[in-house]
JSON list of C-alpha atoms in Angstrom, two decimals:
[
{"chain": "T", "resi": 1, "resn": "MET", "atom": "CA", "xyz": [0.20, 16.91, 4.43]},
{"chain": "T", "resi": 2, "resn": "SER", "atom": "CA", "xyz": [3.24, 19.17, 4.62]},
{"chain": "T", "resi": 3, "resn": "GLN", "atom": "CA", "xyz": [3.53, 18.35, 8.37]},
{"chain": "T", "resi": 4, "resn": "GLN", "atom": "CA", "xyz": [3.56, 14.66, 7.56]},
{"chain": "T", "resi": 5, "resn": "ILE", "atom": "CA", "xyz": [6.46, 15.21, 5.13]},
{"chain": "T", "resi": 6, "resn": "LYS", "atom": "CA", "xyz": [8.35, 17.38, 7.63]},
{"chain": "T", "resi": 7, "resn": "ARG", "atom": "CA", "xyz": [7.83, 14.86, 10.44]},
{"chain": "T", "resi": 8, "resn": "ALA", "atom": "CA", "xyz": [9.38, 12.24, 8.14]},
{"chain": "T", "resi": 9, "resn": "GLY", "atom": "CA", "xyz": [12.49, 14.44, 7.91]},
{"chain": "T", "resi": 10, "resn": "LEU", "atom": "CA", "xyz": [11.91, 15.28, 4.31]},
{"chain": "T", "resi": 11, "resn": "LYS", "atom": "CA", "xyz": [11.89, 18.71, 2.67]},
{"chain": "T", "resi": 12, "resn": "VAL", "atom": "CA", "xyz": [8.44, 19.83, 1.52]},
{"chain": "T", "resi": 13, "resn": "THR", "atom": "CA", "xyz": [8.54, 20.09, -2.24]},
{"chain": "T", "resi": 14, "resn": "GLY", "atom": "CA", "xyz": [5.87, 20.43, -4.94]},
{"chain": "T", "resi": 15, "resn": "PRO", "atom": "CA", "xyz": [6.39, 16.88, -6.27]},
{"chain": "T", "resi": 16, "resn": "ARG", "atom": "CA", "xyz": [6.26, 15.34, -2.82]},
{"chain": "T", "resi": 17, "resn": "MET", "atom": "CA", "xyz": [3.09, 17.23, -1.94]},
{"chain": "T", "resi": 18, "resn": "LYS", "atom": "CA", "xyz": [1.39, 16.25, -5.18]},
{"chain": "T", "resi": 19, "resn": "ILE", "atom": "CA", "xyz": [2.37, 12.60, -4.90]},
{"chain": "T", "resi": 20, "resn": "LEU", "atom": "CA", "xyz": [1.28, 12.40, -1.24]},
{"chain": "T", "resi": 21, "resn": "GLU", "atom": "CA", "xyz": [-2.01, 14.08, -2.12]},
{"chain": "T", "resi": 22, "resn": "ILE", "atom": "CA", "xyz": [-2.65, 11.45, -4.85]},
{"chain": "T", "resi": 23, "resn": "MET", "atom": "CA", "xyz": [-1.71, 8.59, -2.53]},
{"chain": "T", "resi": 24, "resn": "GLU", "atom": "CA", "xyz": [-4.01, 9.87, 0.24]},
{"chain": "T", "resi": 25, "resn": "ARG", "atom": "CA", "xyz": [-6.90, 10.52, -2.12]},
{"chain": "T", "resi": 26, "resn": "GLU", "atom": "CA", "xyz": [-6.64, 7.25, -4.06]},
{"chain": "T", "resi": 27, "resn": "THR", "atom": "CA", "xyz": [-5.58, 4.71, -1.43]},
{"chain": "T", "resi": 28, "resn": "SER", "atom": "CA", "xyz": [-6.69, 5.84, 2.09]},
{"chain": "T", "resi": 29, "resn": "SER", "atom": "CA", "xyz": [-10.30, 4.69, 2.06]},
{"chain": "T", "resi": 30, "resn": "ASN", "atom": "CA", "xyz": [-10.49, 1.72, -0.32]},
{"chain": "T", "resi": 31, "resn": "ASP", "atom": "CA", "xyz": [-8.66, -1.30, -1.63]},
{"chain": "T", "resi": 32, "resn": "VAL", "atom": "CA", "xyz": [-6.63, 0.65, -4.18]},
{"chain": "T", "resi": 33, "resn": "HIS", "atom": "CA", "xyz": [-2.87, 0.22, -4.43]},
{"chain": "T", "resi": 34, "resn": "LEU", "atom": "CA", "xyz": [-0.99, 2.41, -6.88]},
{"chain": "T", "resi": 35, "resn": "SER", "atom": "CA", "xyz": [2.24, 1.77, -8.80]},
{"chain": "T", "resi": 36, "resn": "ALA", "atom": "CA", "xyz": [4.67, 4.51, -9.76]},
{"chain": "T", "resi": 37, "resn": "GLU", "atom": "CA", "xyz": [3.24, 4.27, -13.27]},
{"chain": "T", "resi": 38, "resn": "ASP", "atom": "CA", "xyz": [-0.32, 4.77, -11.93]},
{"chain": "T", "resi": 39, "resn": "VAL", "atom": "CA", "xyz": [0.78, 7.91, -10.06]},
{"chain": "T", "resi": 40, "resn": "TYR", "atom": "CA", "xyz": [2.55, 9.10, -13.23]},
{"chain": "T", "resi": 41, "resn": "LYS", "atom": "CA", "xyz": [-0.63, 8.65, -15.30]},
{"chain": "T", "resi": 42, "resn": "ILE", "atom": "CA", "xyz": [-2.73, 10.56, -12.74]},
{"chain": "T", "resi": 43, "resn": "LEU", "atom": "CA", "xyz": [-0.19, 13.41, -12.79]},
{"chain": "T", "resi": 44, "resn": "LEU", "atom": "CA", "xyz": [-0.17, 13.50, -16.57]},
{"chain": "T", "resi": 45, "resn": "LYS", "atom": "CA", "xyz": [-3.97, 13.81, -16.65]},
{"chain": "T", "resi": 46, "resn": "ALA", "atom": "CA", "xyz": [-3.69, 16.75, -14.26]},
{"chain": "T", "resi": 47, "resn": "ASP", "atom": "CA", "xyz": [-1.06, 18.36, -16.55]},
{"chain": "T", "resi": 48, "resn": "GLU", "atom": "CA", "xyz": [1.67, 17.98, -13.89]},
{"chain": "T", "resi": 49, "resn": "ASP", "atom": "CA", "xyz": [5.18, 17.60, -15.17]},
{"chain": "T", "resi": 50, "resn": "ILE", "atom": "CA", "xyz": [6.85, 15.19, -12.73]},
{"chain": "T", "resi": 51, "resn": "GLY", "atom": "CA", "xyz": [9.14, 12.55, -14.18]},
{"chain": "T", "resi": 52, "resn": "LEU", "atom": "CA", "xyz": [8.74, 8.86, -13.52]},
{"chain": "T", "resi": 53, "resn": "ALA", "atom": "CA", "xyz": [12.23, 8.66, -11.90]},
{"chain": "T", "resi": 54, "resn": "THR", "atom": "CA", "xyz": [11.19, 11.37, -9.42]},
{"chain": "T", "resi": 55, "resn": "ILE", "atom": "CA", "xyz": [7.99, 9.49, -8.64]},
{"chain": "T", "resi": 56, "resn": "TYR", "atom": "CA", "xyz": [9.93, 6.27, -7.96]},
{"chain": "T", "resi": 57, "resn": "ARG", "atom": "CA", "xyz": [12.37, 8.16, -5.74]},
{"chain": "T", "resi": 58, "resn": "VAL", "atom": "CA", "xyz": [9.60, 9.93, -3.75]},
{"chain": "T", "resi": 59, "resn": "LEU", "atom": "CA", "xyz": [7.56, 6.74, -3.30]},
{"chain": "T", "resi": 60, "resn": "THR", "atom": "CA", "xyz": [10.65, 4.96, -1.98]},
{"chain": "T", "resi": 61, "resn": "GLN", "atom": "CA", "xyz": [11.41, 7.90, 0.39]},
{"chain": "T", "resi": 62, "resn": "PHE", "atom": "CA", "xyz": [7.84, 7.83, 1.64]},
{"chain": "T", "resi": 63, "resn": "GLU", "atom": "CA", "xyz": [8.08, 4.08, 2.20]},
{"chain": "T", "resi": 64, "resn": "GLN", "atom": "CA", "xyz": [11.38, 4.45, 4.17]},
{"chain": "T", "resi": 65, "resn": "ALA", "atom": "CA", "xyz": [9.78, 7.23, 6.22]},
{"chain": "T", "resi": 66, "resn": "GLY", "atom": "CA", "xyz": [6.76, 5.04, 7.14]},
{"chain": "T", "resi": 67, "resn": "ILE", "atom": "CA", "xyz": [4.25, 7.11, 5.15]},
{"chain": "T", "resi": 68, "resn": "LEU", "atom": "CA", "xyz": [3.60, 4.38, 2.58]},
{"chain": "T", "resi": 69, "resn": "LYS", "atom": "CA", "xyz": [3.65, 0.59, 2.51]},
{"chain": "T", "resi": 70, "resn": "ARG", "atom": "CA", "xyz": [5.07, -1.27, -0.50]},
{"chain": "T", "resi": 71, "resn": "HIS", "atom": "CA", "xyz": [3.65, -4.53, -1.72]},
{"chain": "T", "resi": 72, "resn": "ASN", "atom": "CA", "xyz": [5.05, -6.84, -4.36]},
{"chain": "T", "resi": 73, "resn": "PHE", "atom": "CA", "xyz": [2.12, -9.09, -5.13]},
{"chain": "T", "resi": 74, "resn": "GLU", "atom": "CA", "xyz": [3.04, -12.12, -7.21]},
{"chain": "T", "resi": 75, "resn": "GLY", "atom": "CA", "xyz": [3.33, -11.36, -10.93]},
{"chain": "T", "resi": 76, "resn": "SER", "atom": "CA", "xyz": [3.14, -7.66, -10.22]},
{"chain": "T", "resi": 77, "resn": "HIS", "atom": "CA", "xyz": [5.50, -4.74, -9.87]},
{"chain": "T", "resi": 78, "resn": "SER", "atom": "CA", "xyz": [5.62, -2.70, -6.66]},
{"chain": "T", "resi": 79, "resn": "VAL", "atom": "CA", "xyz": [2.45, -1.07, -5.58]},
{"chain": "T", "resi": 80, "resn": "PHE", "atom": "CA", "xyz": [1.93, 1.34, -2.66]},
{"chain": "T", "resi": 81, "resn": "GLU", "atom": "CA", "xyz": [-0.72, 2.41, -0.21]},
{"chain": "T", "resi": 82, "resn": "ILE", "atom": "CA", "xyz": [-0.85, 4.86, 2.71]},
{"chain": "T", "resi": 83, "resn": "ASP", "atom": "CA", "xyz": [0.46, 3.27, 5.92]},
{"chain": "T", "resi": 84, "resn": "ASN", "atom": "CA", "xyz": [-2.23, 4.25, 8.40]},
{"chain": "T", "resi": 85, "resn": "GLY", "atom": "CA", "xyz": [-0.89, 1.87, 11.06]},
{"chain": "T", "resi": 86, "resn": "ASP", "atom": "CA", "xyz": [-3.79, -0.61, 10.71]},
{"chain": "T", "resi": 87, "resn": "HIS", "atom": "CA", "xyz": [-2.70, -4.12, 9.84]},
{"chain": "T", "resi": 88, "resn": "HIS", "atom": "CA", "xyz": [-4.58, -5.94, 7.15]},
{"chain": "T", "resi": 89, "resn": "ASP", "atom": "CA", "xyz": [-4.06, -8.82, 4.75]},
{"chain": "T", "resi": 90, "resn": "HIS", "atom": "CA", "xyz": [-4.85, -9.13, 1.06]},
{"chain": "T", "resi": 91, "resn": "LEU", "atom": "CA", "xyz": [-6.90, -11.29, -1.33]},
{"chain": "T", "resi": 92, "resn": "ILE", "atom": "CA", "xyz": [-5.71, -11.08, -4.96]},
{"chain": "T", "resi": 93, "resn": "CYS", "atom": "CA", "xyz": [-7.70, -12.25, -7.97]},
{"chain": "T", "resi": 94, "resn": "VAL", "atom": "CA", "xyz": [-5.32, -14.09, -10.28]},
{"chain": "T", "resi": 95, "resn": "LYS", "atom": "CA", "xyz": [-7.45, -13.31, -13.31]},
{"chain": "T", "resi": 96, "resn": "THR", "atom": "CA", "xyz": [-8.23, -9.65, -12.85]},
{"chain": "T", "resi": 97, "resn": "GLY", "atom": "CA", "xyz": [-5.67, -8.42, -10.33]},
{"chain": "T", "resi": 98, "resn": "LYS", "atom": "CA", "xyz": [-8.48, -7.20, -8.04]},
{"chain": "T", "resi": 99, "resn": "VAL", "atom": "CA", "xyz": [-7.20, -6.56, -4.49]},
{"chain": "T", "resi": 100, "resn": "VAL", "atom": "CA", "xyz": [-9.38, -6.95, -1.41]},
{"chain": "T", "resi": 101, "resn": "GLU", "atom": "CA", "xyz": [-8.06, -5.97, 1.97]},
{"chain": "T", "resi": 102, "resn": "PHE", "atom": "CA", "xyz": [-9.29, -7.81, 5.08]},
{"chain": "T", "resi": 103, "resn": "TYR", "atom": "CA", "xyz": [-8.51, -8.37, 8.72]},
{"chain": "T", "resi": 104, "resn": "ASP", "atom": "CA", "xyz": [-9.53, -11.46, 10.64]},
{"chain": "T", "resi": 105, "resn": "GLU", "atom": "CA", "xyz": [-8.92, -11.66, 14.37]},
{"chain": "T", "resi": 106, "resn": "VAL", "atom": "CA", "xyz": [-8.91, -15.45, 14.39]},
{"chain": "T", "resi": 107, "resn": "ILE", "atom": "CA", "xyz": [-6.17, -15.60, 11.69]},
{"chain": "T", "resi": 108, "resn": "ALA", "atom": "CA", "xyz": [-4.14, -12.98, 13.53]},
{"chain": "T", "resi": 109, "resn": "LYS", "atom": "CA", "xyz": [-4.36, -14.90, 16.79]},
{"chain": "T", "resi": 110, "resn": "ARG", "atom": "CA", "xyz": [-3.53, -18.20, 15.18]},
{"chain": "T", "resi": 111, "resn": "GLN", "atom": "CA", "xyz": [-0.42, -16.75, 13.48]},
{"chain": "T", "resi": 112, "resn": "LYS", "atom": "CA", "xyz": [0.84, -15.55, 16.89]},
{"chain": "T", "resi": 113, "resn": "GLU", "atom": "CA", "xyz": [0.19, -19.01, 18.33]},
{"chain": "T", "resi": 114, "resn": "ILE", "atom": "CA", "xyz": [2.06, -20.73, 15.55]},
{"chain": "T", "resi": 115, "resn": "ALA", "atom": "CA", "xyz": [5.03, -18.39, 15.94]},
{"chain": "T", "resi": 116, "resn": "ALA", "atom": "CA", "xyz": [5.08, -19.10, 19.72]},
{"chain": "T", "resi": 117, "resn": "GLU", "atom": "CA", "xyz": [4.87, -22.86, 19.14]},
{"chain": "T", "resi": 118, "resn": "HIS", "atom": "CA", "xyz": [8.06, -22.59, 17.11]},
{"chain": "T", "resi": 119, "resn": "GLY", "atom": "CA", "xyz": [9.87, -20.34, 19.63]},
{"chain": "T", "resi": 120, "resn": "PHE", "atom": "CA", "xyz": [9.21, -17.03, 17.83]},
{"chain": "T", "resi": 121, "resn": "THR", "atom": "CA", "xyz": [7.70, -13.75, 18.98]},
{"chain": "T", "resi": 122, "resn": "LEU", "atom": "CA", "xyz": [5.80, -12.47, 15.98]},
{"chain": "T", "resi": 123, "resn": "GLU", "atom": "CA", "xyz": [6.77, -8.91, 15.05]},
{"chain": "T", "resi": 124, "resn": "ASP", "atom": "CA", "xyz": [5.17, -8.64, 11.64]},
{"chain": "T", "resi": 125, "resn": "HIS", "atom": "CA", "xyz": [3.78, -10.69, 8.84]},
{"chain": "T", "resi": 126, "resn": "SER", "atom": "CA", "xyz": [2.44, -10.52, 5.32]},
{"chain": "T", "resi": 127, "resn": "LEU", "atom": "CA", "xyz": [-0.47, -12.74, 4.28]},
{"chain": "T", "resi": 128, "resn": "VAL", "atom": "CA", "xyz": [-1.54, -12.67, 0.67]},
{"chain": "T", "resi": 129, "resn": "LEU", "atom": "CA", "xyz": [-4.17, -15.12, -0.58]},
{"chain": "T", "resi": 130, "resn": "TYR", "atom": "CA", "xyz": [-4.51, -15.73, -4.29]},
{"chain": "T", "resi": 131, "resn": "GLY", "atom": "CA", "xyz": [-7.72, -16.93, -5.88]},
{"chain": "T", "resi": 132, "resn": "ILE", "atom": "CA", "xyz": [-10.44, -16.16, -8.39]},
{"chain": "T", "resi": 133, "resn": "TYR", "atom": "CA", "xyz": [-12.89, -13.38, -7.58]},
{"chain": "T", "resi": 134, "resn": "ASN", "atom": "CA", "xyz": [-16.43, -14.72, -8.03]},
{"chain": "T", "resi": 135, "resn": "GLY", "atom": "CA", "xyz": [-18.59, -11.57, -8.06]},
{"chain": "T", "resi": 136, "resn": "ALA", "atom": "CA", "xyz": [-20.02, -9.07, -5.62]},
{"chain": "T", "resi": 137, "resn": "ASP", "atom": "CA", "xyz": [-18.30, -8.37, -2.31]},
{"chain": "T", "resi": 138, "resn": "LYS", "atom": "CA", "xyz": [-19.96, -9.87, 0.73]},
{"chain": "T", "resi": 139, "resn": "ASP", "atom": "CA", "xyz": [-21.75, -7.33, 2.86]},
{"chain": "T", "resi": 140, "resn": "LYS", "atom": "CA", "xyz": [-19.50, -6.42, 5.77]}
]
């Protein structure tokens, strides 16, 4: 983790290490996205004394360094996840706030085609679908 912080051109500090550890543990392998307040609550439970302003600052620094991705889902404040370089889109339940990440090759291909039809070369995109979650996840 300290190497990741150094490669980003940031000084390795205790708060940065703890925040990165939380983000990696909580968001790397599932559909969890954390807000600054979520990180703050996790740190409080662990008896860590890191202020909310510091957490906001570190999360923003990590975003600017490409370590984290920020999302502003409708009706929500900023949430973050580890940026592992894999592109994915999101489904959001409008009742519960549940977030499901997905990737669909057909959708990705069609988006590139649409961009080309309008004279664009697609560099990036954000697709967020809002709906009502109806139960168990489909087996993948």
